[in-house]
Coordinates of C-alpha atoms and ligand atoms in Angstrom, one line a residue:
M21 CA 0.3 -44.1 -34.8
R22 CA 0.4 -41.2 -37.2
A23 CA 2.8 -39.2 -35.1
R24 CA 5.1 -42.2 -34.8
R25 CA 5.2 -42.8 -38.5
E26 CA 6.2 -39.2 -39.1
V27 CA 8.8 -39.0 -36.3
V28 CA 10.8 -42.1 -37.1
P29 CA 11.8 -41.2 -40.7
V30 CA 12.7 -37.6 -39.5
A31 CA 14.9 -39.1 -36.8
L32 CA 16.6 -41.4 -39.2
K33 CA 17.2 -38.6 -41.7
A34 CA 18.6 -36.4 -38.9
L35 CA 21.1 -39.1 -38.1
D36 CA 22.2 -39.3 -41.7
I37 CA 22.5 -35.5 -41.8
Y38 CA 24.4 -35.4 -38.5
K39 CA 27.0 -37.7 -40.0
M40 CA 27.7 -35.0 -42.7
L41 CA 28.1 -32.1 -40.2
P42 CA 31.5 -30.9 -38.9
K43 CA 30.4 -31.4 -35.2
K44 CA 32.1 -28.4 -33.7
N45 CA 29.1 -27.4 -31.6
C46 CA 30.0 -23.8 -32.0
K47 CA 26.4 -22.6 -32.1
E48 CA 27.0 -20.3 -35.1
C49 CA 24.0 -21.8 -36.8
G50 CA 21.8 -20.6 -34.0
Y51 CA 21.2 -24.0 -32.6
P52 CA 22.8 -25.4 -29.4
T53 CA 24.4 -28.4 -31.0
C54 CA 25.1 -29.9 -34.4
L55 CA 22.5 -32.6 -33.5
T56 CA 19.8 -30.1 -32.9
F57 CA 20.7 -28.4 -36.2
A58 CA 20.5 -31.8 -37.9
M59 CA 17.0 -32.5 -36.4
K60 CA 15.8 -29.1 -37.6
L61 CA 17.2 -29.7 -41.1
A62 CA 15.6 -33.1 -41.3
A63 CA 12.3 -31.6 -40.3
G64 CA 12.6 -28.9 -42.9
K65 CA 12.8 -26.1 -40.3
A66 CA 16.5 -25.0 -40.9
D67 CA 18.6 -24.1 -43.9
A68 CA 21.9 -25.8 -44.8
D69 CA 23.3 -22.3 -45.3
S70 CA 23.1 -21.6 -41.6
C71 CA 26.2 -23.6 -40.8
P72 CA 29.3 -21.7 -42.1
Y73 CA 31.5 -24.8 -41.9
L74 CA 29.8 -26.9 -44.6
D75 CA 31.4 -27.0 -48.0
E76 CA 29.3 -26.3 -51.1
A77 CA 29.1 -30.0 -52.1
T78 CA 27.7 -31.0 -48.7
K79 CA 25.3 -28.1 -48.8
H80 CA 24.1 -29.3 -52.2
L81 CA 23.6 -32.8 -50.9
L82 CA 21.7 -31.5 -47.8
R83 CA 19.5 -29.3 -49.9
G84 CA 18.6 -32.3 -52.0
A85 CA 17.8 -34.4 -48.9
T86 CA 15.8 -31.8 -47.2
R87 CA 13.9 -30.0 -50.0
P88 CA 10.2 -30.9 -50.3
P89 CA 9.6 -34.1 -52.3
I90 CA 7.5 -32.1 -54.7
Q91 CA 8.8 -28.7 -55.5
L92 CA 6.7 -25.6 -54.9
V93 CA 6.1 -23.9 -58.3
K94 CA 4.7 -20.3 -58.3
L95 CA 2.5 -19.5 -61.3
G96 CA 2.4 -15.9 -62.3
V97 CA 3.3 -12.8 -60.3
G98 CA 1.5 -10.5 -57.9
E99 CA -1.8 -10.9 -56.0
R100 CA -3.3 -13.5 -58.3
S101 CA -0.1 -15.7 -58.4
V102 CA -0.7 -19.3 -57.4
P103 CA 1.6 -21.7 -55.6
V104 CA 1.2 -25.4 -56.7
G105 CA 3.1 -28.5 -55.7
D106 CA 4.9 -28.9 -52.3
E107 CA 2.7 -31.9 -51.4
I108 CA 4.0 -34.5 -49.0
V109 CA 1.5 -37.3 -48.9
L110 CA -0.1 -39.7 -51.3
F111 CA -3.4 -39.9 -49.4
R112 CA -5.2 -36.9 -48.0
H113 CA -6.1 -38.7 -44.7
E114 CA -2.4 -39.2 -44.0
K115 CA -1.9 -35.4 -43.4
A116 CA -3.5 -33.0 -45.9
F117 CA -3.2 -31.7 -49.4
Y118 CA -1.9 -28.2 -49.2
H119 CA -1.8 -26.4 -52.6
P120 CA -5.0 -26.7 -54.7
P121 CA -4.6 -27.2 -58.4
A122 CA -4.7 -24.0 -60.4
I123 CA -7.6 -24.1 -62.9
F124 CA -7.1 -22.3 -66.2
F125 CA -9.8 -21.6 -68.8
S126 CA -8.5 -22.4 -72.3
I127 CA -9.0 -19.9 -75.1
S128 CA -7.9 -20.0 -78.7
D129 CA -5.9 -17.5 -80.7
R130 CA -8.5 -18.1 -83.4
W131 CA -11.2 -16.4 -81.3
D132 CA -12.2 -12.8 -81.9
R133 CA -11.1 -10.2 -79.5
D134 CA -14.5 -9.8 -77.8
R135 CA -14.7 -13.5 -77.0
I136 CA -11.2 -13.5 -75.6
I137 CA -11.9 -10.5 -73.4
A138 CA -15.2 -12.0 -72.2
A139 CA -13.3 -15.1 -71.0
A140 CA -10.6 -13.0 -69.4
A141 CA -13.3 -10.9 -67.6
R142 CA -14.9 -14.1 -66.2
V143 CA -11.6 -15.2 -64.7
M144 CA -10.9 -11.7 -63.5
D145 CA -14.3 -11.0 -61.9
E146 CA -16.1 -14.2 -61.1
V147 CA -16.1 -15.1 -57.4
F148 CA -18.1 -17.9 -55.7
P149 CA -18.3 -17.3 -51.9
R150 CA -18.5 -20.6 -50.1
V151 CA -18.1 -21.4 -46.4
G152 CA -16.1 -18.3 -45.7
E153 CA -13.8 -18.4 -48.8
N154 CA -14.0 -16.6 -52.1
L155 CA -13.5 -19.3 -54.7
R156 CA -12.3 -18.3 -58.2
F157 CA -10.5 -19.6 -61.3
N158 CA -6.9 -18.9 -61.6
G159 CA -6.1 -17.8 -65.2
L160 CA -6.2 -18.4 -68.9
A161 CA -4.4 -20.9 -71.1
I162 CA -3.9 -19.5 -74.6
R163 CA -3.7 -22.1 -77.4
N164 CA -1.8 -21.3 -80.6
D165 CA -4.4 -23.1 -82.8
S166 CA -3.7 -20.8 -85.7
R167 CA 0.0 -21.8 -85.7
D168 CA 0.5 -18.1 -86.6
P169 CA 2.9 -16.2 -84.3
A170 CA 1.3 -12.9 -85.1
A171 CA -2.2 -14.2 -84.2
F172 CA -0.9 -15.7 -81.0
G173 CA 0.8 -12.4 -80.1
R174 CA -2.5 -10.6 -80.7
A175 CA -4.5 -13.0 -78.5
V176 CA -2.0 -12.7 -75.7
A177 CA -2.1 -8.9 -76.0
A178 CA -5.9 -8.9 -75.8
V179 CA -5.7 -11.0 -72.6
E180 CA -3.1 -8.7 -71.2
E181 CA -5.5 -5.7 -71.6
E182 CA -7.9 -7.4 -69.1
A183 CA -5.8 -9.7 -67.1
E184 CA -3.9 -9.6 -63.9
F185 CA -3.8 -13.3 -63.4
P186 CA -1.4 -16.2 -64.4
E187 CA -1.4 -17.4 -68.0
V188 CA -0.3 -20.6 -69.8
L189 CA 1.1 -20.2 -73.3
I190 CA 0.4 -23.4 -75.3
S191 CA 2.4 -23.8 -78.6
D192 CA 5.0 -26.0 -80.1
S193 CA 6.4 -23.1 -82.0
P194 CA 9.2 -21.1 -80.3
A195 CA 8.4 -18.2 -82.7
A196 CA 4.8 -18.1 -81.5
L197 CA 5.9 -18.3 -77.8
E198 CA 8.3 -15.4 -78.3
A199 CA 5.4 -13.4 -79.9
G200 CA 3.3 -14.1 -76.8
L201 CA 6.1 -13.6 -74.3
A202 CA 6.7 -10.1 -75.8
H203 CA 3.4 -9.1 -74.2
C204 CA 3.4 -11.1 -71.0
G205 CA 7.0 -12.3 -70.4
N206 CA 7.4 -10.1 -67.3
Y207 CA 4.5 -11.9 -65.6
H208 CA 6.2 -15.3 -65.9
P209 CA 3.5 -17.3 -67.8
V210 CA 3.7 -21.1 -67.8
I211 CA 5.1 -22.4 -71.1
H212 CA 3.6 -25.6 -72.5
A213 CA 5.3 -27.8 -73.5
A214 CA 8.9 -29.0 -73.9
T215 CA 9.5 -32.4 -75.3
K216 CA 12.5 -34.7 -75.9
E217 CA 13.0 -33.1 -79.3
N218 CA 12.6 -29.4 -78.5
H219 CA 13.5 -29.0 -74.9
A220 CA 16.7 -27.1 -75.3
G221 CA 15.1 -24.2 -77.2
F222 CA 12.1 -24.2 -74.8
A223 CA 14.3 -24.3 -71.7
A224 CA 16.3 -21.3 -73.1
L225 CA 13.0 -19.3 -73.5
A226 CA 11.8 -20.3 -70.0
K227 CA 15.1 -19.3 -68.5
R228 CA 15.2 -16.0 -70.3
F229 CA 11.8 -15.0 -69.1
G230 CA 11.9 -16.8 -65.7
C231 CA 8.8 -18.8 -66.6
P232 CA 7.7 -22.2 -65.3
L233 CA 8.1 -24.8 -68.1
V234 CA 5.9 -27.8 -68.7
I235 CA 7.7 -30.9 -69.9
R236 CA 5.7 -33.5 -71.8
S237 CA 6.2 -37.3 -72.2
G238 CA 4.1 -40.4 -71.7
D239 CA 7.1 -42.3 -70.4
L240 CA 8.0 -41.5 -66.7
G241 CA 11.6 -42.4 -67.2
E242 CA 11.8 -40.0 -70.1
L243 CA 10.0 -37.3 -68.1
A244 CA 12.6 -37.6 -65.3
T245 CA 15.5 -37.4 -67.8
L246 CA 13.9 -34.3 -69.4
A247 CA 13.4 -32.7 -66.0
K248 CA 17.1 -33.3 -65.2
A249 CA 18.1 -31.9 -68.6
C250 CA 16.0 -28.8 -68.1
T251 CA 17.2 -28.1 -64.6
D252 CA 20.8 -28.6 -65.9
L253 CA 20.0 -25.9 -68.4
G254 CA 19.0 -23.5 -65.6
V255 CA 15.2 -23.9 -65.5
R256 CA 14.1 -24.1 -61.8
S257 CA 10.4 -24.3 -62.1
L258 CA 9.0 -27.3 -63.9
V259 CA 5.5 -28.9 -64.4
L260 CA 5.1 -32.5 -65.7
D261 CA 2.6 -33.3 -68.4
P262 CA 2.4 -37.2 -68.5
A263 CA 0.7 -37.0 -72.0
P264 CA -2.2 -39.4 -71.1
G265 CA -4.2 -40.9 -73.9
N266 CA -7.2 -41.5 -71.6
L267 CA -8.2 -40.8 -68.0
G268 CA -7.0 -44.3 -66.8
E269 CA -3.5 -43.4 -68.1
F270 CA -3.6 -40.1 -66.4
I271 CA -4.4 -41.7 -63.0
S272 CA -1.7 -44.3 -63.4
R273 CA 1.0 -41.9 -64.5
S274 CA 0.1 -39.1 -62.1
T275 CA 0.0 -41.6 -59.2
G276 CA 3.3 -43.1 -60.3
I277 CA 4.9 -39.6 -60.4
R278 CA 3.5 -38.8 -56.9
K279 CA 4.7 -42.1 -55.4
K280 CA 8.2 -41.8 -56.9
A281 CA 8.5 -38.2 -55.9
I282 CA 7.3 -38.7 -52.3
D283 CA 9.4 -41.8 -51.6
R284 CA 12.3 -39.9 -53.3
S285 CA 13.1 -42.9 -55.4
V286 CA 13.0 -40.6 -58.5
P287 CA 13.6 -37.1 -57.2
D288 CA 13.6 -35.7 -60.7
L289 CA 9.8 -36.4 -60.8
G290 CA 9.3 -34.1 -57.8
Y291 CA 7.2 -31.4 -59.6
P292 CA 3.5 -30.6 -60.0
V293 CA 1.5 -32.5 -62.7
Y294 CA -0.4 -30.9 -65.6
L295 CA -3.7 -32.1 -67.0
D296 CA -5.6 -30.9 -70.1
A297 CA -9.1 -31.8 -69.1
M298 CA -10.5 -30.7 -72.5
A299 CA -8.8 -33.7 -74.1
F300 CA -11.3 -36.1 -72.4
A301 CA -15.0 -36.6 -72.5
P302 CA -16.9 -36.0 -70.4
E303 CA -14.7 -33.0 -69.4
E304 CA -16.3 -32.9 -65.9
A305 CA -15.0 -36.4 -65.2
A306 CA -11.5 -35.3 -66.2
I307 CA -11.7 -32.2 -64.0
V308 CA -12.8 -34.4 -61.0
T309 CA -10.0 -36.9 -61.7
G310 CA -7.4 -34.1 -61.9
I311 CA -8.5 -32.6 -58.6
L312 CA -8.5 -35.9 -56.8
K313 CA -5.5 -37.4 -58.4
Y314 CA -2.7 -35.0 -57.9
A315 CA -2.9 -32.4 -60.8
G316 CA -1.3 -29.1 -59.9
V317 CA -2.4 -27.4 -63.1
I318 CA -5.7 -28.2 -64.9
V319 CA -6.7 -26.6 -68.2
T320 CA -10.4 -26.6 -68.9
S321 CA -12.8 -25.1 -71.4
V322 CA -14.6 -21.9 -70.3
L323 CA -16.9 -23.7 -68.0
S324 CA -20.7 -23.3 -67.6
P325 CA -21.8 -21.9 -64.3
G326 CA -22.9 -25.3 -63.0
T327 CA -19.6 -27.1 -63.8
A328 CA -17.6 -24.1 -62.6
K329 CA -19.3 -24.4 -59.1
M330 CA -18.8 -28.2 -59.1
A331 CA -15.1 -27.8 -59.8
L332 CA -14.4 -25.0 -57.3
T333 CA -16.5 -26.8 -54.6
L334 CA -14.7 -30.1 -55.0
R335 CA -11.3 -28.4 -55.1
Q336 CA -12.1 -26.6 -51.9
N337 CA -13.3 -29.7 -50.1
I338 CA -10.4 -31.9 -51.1
Y339 CA -7.9 -29.2 -50.1
T340 CA -9.2 -28.6 -46.6
D341 CA -7.3 -30.2 -43.8
P342 CA -9.2 -33.4 -42.9
Q343 CA -8.0 -33.1 -39.3
K344 CA -9.2 -29.5 -38.9
P345 CA -12.9 -28.8 -39.6
I346 CA -13.4 -25.4 -41.2
Q347 CA -14.5 -23.2 -38.3
M348 CA -16.3 -19.9 -37.8
T349 CA -15.0 -17.5 -35.2
P350 CA -17.4 -17.8 -32.2
G351 CA -19.5 -14.7 -31.5
L352 CA -22.9 -13.1 -31.9
Y353 CA -23.7 -12.5 -35.6
R354 CA -26.4 -10.3 -37.0
V355 CA -28.6 -11.7 -39.7
G356 CA -30.5 -8.8 -41.4
E357 CA -31.2 -5.9 -39.1
P358 CA -32.3 -7.6 -35.8
G359 CA -33.8 -5.6 -33.0
P360 CA -34.4 -6.3 -29.3
G361 CA -37.4 -8.5 -30.1
S362 CA -35.6 -10.6 -32.7
P363 CA -35.0 -14.3 -32.0
V364 CA -31.6 -15.6 -30.8
L365 CA -30.4 -18.9 -32.3
A366 CA -27.5 -20.8 -30.9
T367 CA -25.5 -23.2 -33.1
V368 CA -22.0 -24.7 -33.5
N369 CA -19.0 -23.1 -35.2
F370 CA -18.7 -25.7 -37.9
S371 CA -18.5 -23.5 -41.0
L372 CA -20.8 -25.6 -43.2
T373 CA -23.5 -25.5 -40.5
Y374 CA -23.1 -21.8 -40.1
F375 CA -23.3 -21.0 -43.8
T376 CA -26.1 -23.5 -44.5
L377 CA -28.2 -22.1 -41.6
L378 CA -27.3 -18.5 -42.6
G379 CA -28.6 -19.1 -46.2
Y380 CA -32.0 -20.4 -44.9
L381 CA -32.3 -17.6 -42.3
E382 CA -31.6 -14.9 -45.0
A383 CA -34.1 -16.6 -47.3
S384 CA -36.7 -16.5 -44.4
R385 CA -36.3 -12.7 -44.2
I386 CA -36.7 -12.9 -40.4
P387 CA -33.9 -10.8 -38.8
C388 CA -32.2 -12.6 -35.9
H389 CA -29.1 -12.9 -33.8
L390 CA -27.0 -16.0 -34.4
L391 CA -24.9 -17.1 -31.5
I392 CA -22.0 -19.2 -32.6
V393 CA -20.5 -21.2 -29.8
D394 CA -17.0 -22.8 -29.9
T395 CA -17.5 -26.5 -30.5
E396 CA -14.0 -26.8 -32.0
G397 CA -15.5 -27.0 -35.5
F398 CA -17.7 -30.0 -34.8
S399 CA -21.1 -30.3 -36.4
V400 CA -24.2 -30.3 -34.1
L401 CA -24.6 -34.1 -34.0
T402 CA -20.9 -34.7 -33.3
A403 CA -20.6 -31.9 -30.8
V404 CA -23.6 -33.0 -28.8
A405 CA -22.4 -36.7 -28.8
A406 CA -18.8 -35.6 -27.9
G407 CA -20.0 -33.2 -25.1
K408 CA -18.6 -30.2 -27.0
F409 CA -22.0 -28.5 -27.1
S410 CA -23.0 -28.3 -23.5
E411 CA -25.1 -26.2 -21.2
K412 CA -22.0 -24.7 -19.7
L413 CA -20.6 -23.7 -23.1
V414 CA -24.0 -22.1 -24.0
K415 CA -24.0 -20.1 -20.7
D416 CA -20.4 -19.0 -21.1
S417 CA -21.1 -17.9 -24.7
L418 CA -24.3 -16.0 -23.7
D419 CA -22.2 -14.2 -21.0
R420 CA -19.0 -13.7 -23.2
F421 CA -20.9 -12.2 -26.1
Q422 CA -23.3 -10.2 -23.9
V423 CA -26.3 -11.5 -25.6
A424 CA -28.7 -10.3 -22.9
G425 CA -27.8 -6.7 -23.7
Q426 CA -28.9 -7.1 -27.3
V427 CA -32.5 -8.3 -26.7
Q428 CA -35.4 -7.7 -24.3
H429 CA -36.5 -11.3 -24.1
R430 CA -34.8 -14.4 -22.7
T431 CA -35.6 -17.0 -25.2
L432 CA -33.0 -19.1 -27.0
V433 CA -33.5 -21.3 -30.0
I434 CA -31.2 -24.4 -30.0
P435 CA -30.6 -26.9 -32.8
G436 CA -33.1 -29.8 -33.0
Y437 CA -30.3 -32.4 -32.5
A438 CA -29.4 -30.6 -29.2
A439 CA -32.9 -31.3 -27.8
P440 CA -31.6 -33.6 -25.0
L441 CA -29.8 -30.6 -23.6
S442 CA -32.8 -28.2 -23.5
G443 CA -33.7 -28.8 -19.9
R444 CA -30.1 -28.4 -18.6
I445 CA -29.6 -25.3 -20.7
E446 CA -32.7 -23.7 -19.2
E447 CA -31.6 -24.6 -15.7
V448 CA -28.0 -23.2 -16.1
T449 CA -28.7 -20.1 -18.2
G450 CA -32.1 -19.1 -16.9
W451 CA -33.2 -18.6 -20.6
K452 CA -36.3 -20.3 -21.9
V453 CA -35.3 -22.8 -24.6
L454 CA -37.1 -23.5 -27.9
V455 CA -35.9 -26.6 -29.7
G456 CA -35.5 -25.7 -33.3
P457 CA -35.8 -28.1 -36.3
R458 CA -33.2 -30.8 -37.0
D459 CA -33.0 -29.7 -40.7
A460 CA -31.8 -26.1 -41.3
A461 CA -34.1 -26.0 -44.3
D462 CA -37.1 -25.9 -41.9
I463 CA -35.9 -22.9 -39.9
G464 CA -37.9 -20.3 -41.8
E465 CA -41.1 -22.2 -41.2
F466 CA -40.2 -22.8 -37.6
L467 CA -39.5 -19.1 -36.8
G468 CA -42.7 -18.1 -38.7
K469 CA -44.8 -20.3 -36.4
E470 CA -42.9 -20.1 -33.1
W471 CA -41.7 -16.6 -33.2
V472 CA -43.3 -14.3 -35.7
A473 CA -46.8 -15.6 -35.1
K474 CA -46.3 -15.3 -31.3
S475 CA -44.5 -12.0 -31.7
P476 CA -42.3 -12.8 -29.7
P477 CA -42.9 -15.4 -27.0
A478 CA -43.2 -14.0 -23.5
P479 CA -39.8 -13.5 -21.8
Ligands
SF4_509 FE1 27.5 -27.6 -35.8 FE2 27.7 -26.0 -38.0 FE3 25.9 -25.4 -36.1 FE4 28.5 -25.1 -35.6 S1 27.3 -24.0 -37.1 S2 26.9 -26.1 -34.2 S3 29.3 -26.8 -36.7 S4 25.9 -27.3 -37.3

């Protein structure tokens, strides 16, 4: 059903595009026919420039018809730059959300230098490893609370001493923004925020420094008009601040923007959305709302460790592909410094299972070998029910990763939920099977009783 819903609009779009093509079938675009080229264009896999026979006006039309409904906006430069936007669905289960919102800690130009540097150092150095990824915050948003251009310039300069990450410059004063841009203009900070009244001057600054520009209005029609005006003035990267007065307004405006951008009814709303989470209490609710409801840029206070982990964990979970479980590479992993008498535990390659089990194994301080078998990312329960965790797979994995060469015994610990397979695994592999606990939290106690105390069980 899903595949059909995707293919039909692409085919219809391809027919519309085909009508615009010269139809010479000369193959200069690299495709065998104009129709193939139209299909590739419609699917976003070809570029209008590839056909030398199209005039500029038609190319312009085609670019508009084939560009992503929400533009990709790159924040900052270098290794820590972040792409946001380029989303194609309203609901995560329809496909996936691809570009997680960039989260910026907010600092004030009224803060003293040490406090600014401490916040910058947190963004620079803090890393939360979770299920195989290193999670981190993306940058600093510097507020011009003092309304003094010199103070703003000093605050940006202090950040620049520490920072190699994206920044947001927040001010309604072009003079203050210029003072900040003098220190970080080369790194393309985001400028916040152009309004109906000041957009020409802000657009000129954004264009001069090549910065993404946030435009702000609580009226979606006015936001679209402003976006068009700013792109006409030469600013290519925009972010939309729907100026919500409460979280309900944020949800309704952000959802409206997403809908109108995705169905292309208002293409000028096809940009990532901005949320100042600090404007709402509790801030945690605003952060959660922003992550779930389409924010591309979220500005927060300098978060406590607990809230920081919550925000990064939720962001990671929402921005994984729901159709592809996060997987570990199958193999034989060492936990601690295992020897030939250390236990061998088999489990699935669902990342969350691996990292949860790994945490408890490390806490137990019992070195062991962890055999990760390829269950296509399924958890233990699902893999057993779906036949993905089988005696044949266990045998193949033992052979493939030469587990017998690593240990002197022939005893394998399998997950508690795989107990129904224990007999068949023993029969097919020739290894004695110990059925482990169902809950990974009990693995330390289990190994203590069943392995260490028996040191080790007889082969
Ligand atoms: Fe058709 Fe243009 Fe490709 Fe030639 S280059 S086949 S005219 S699309």
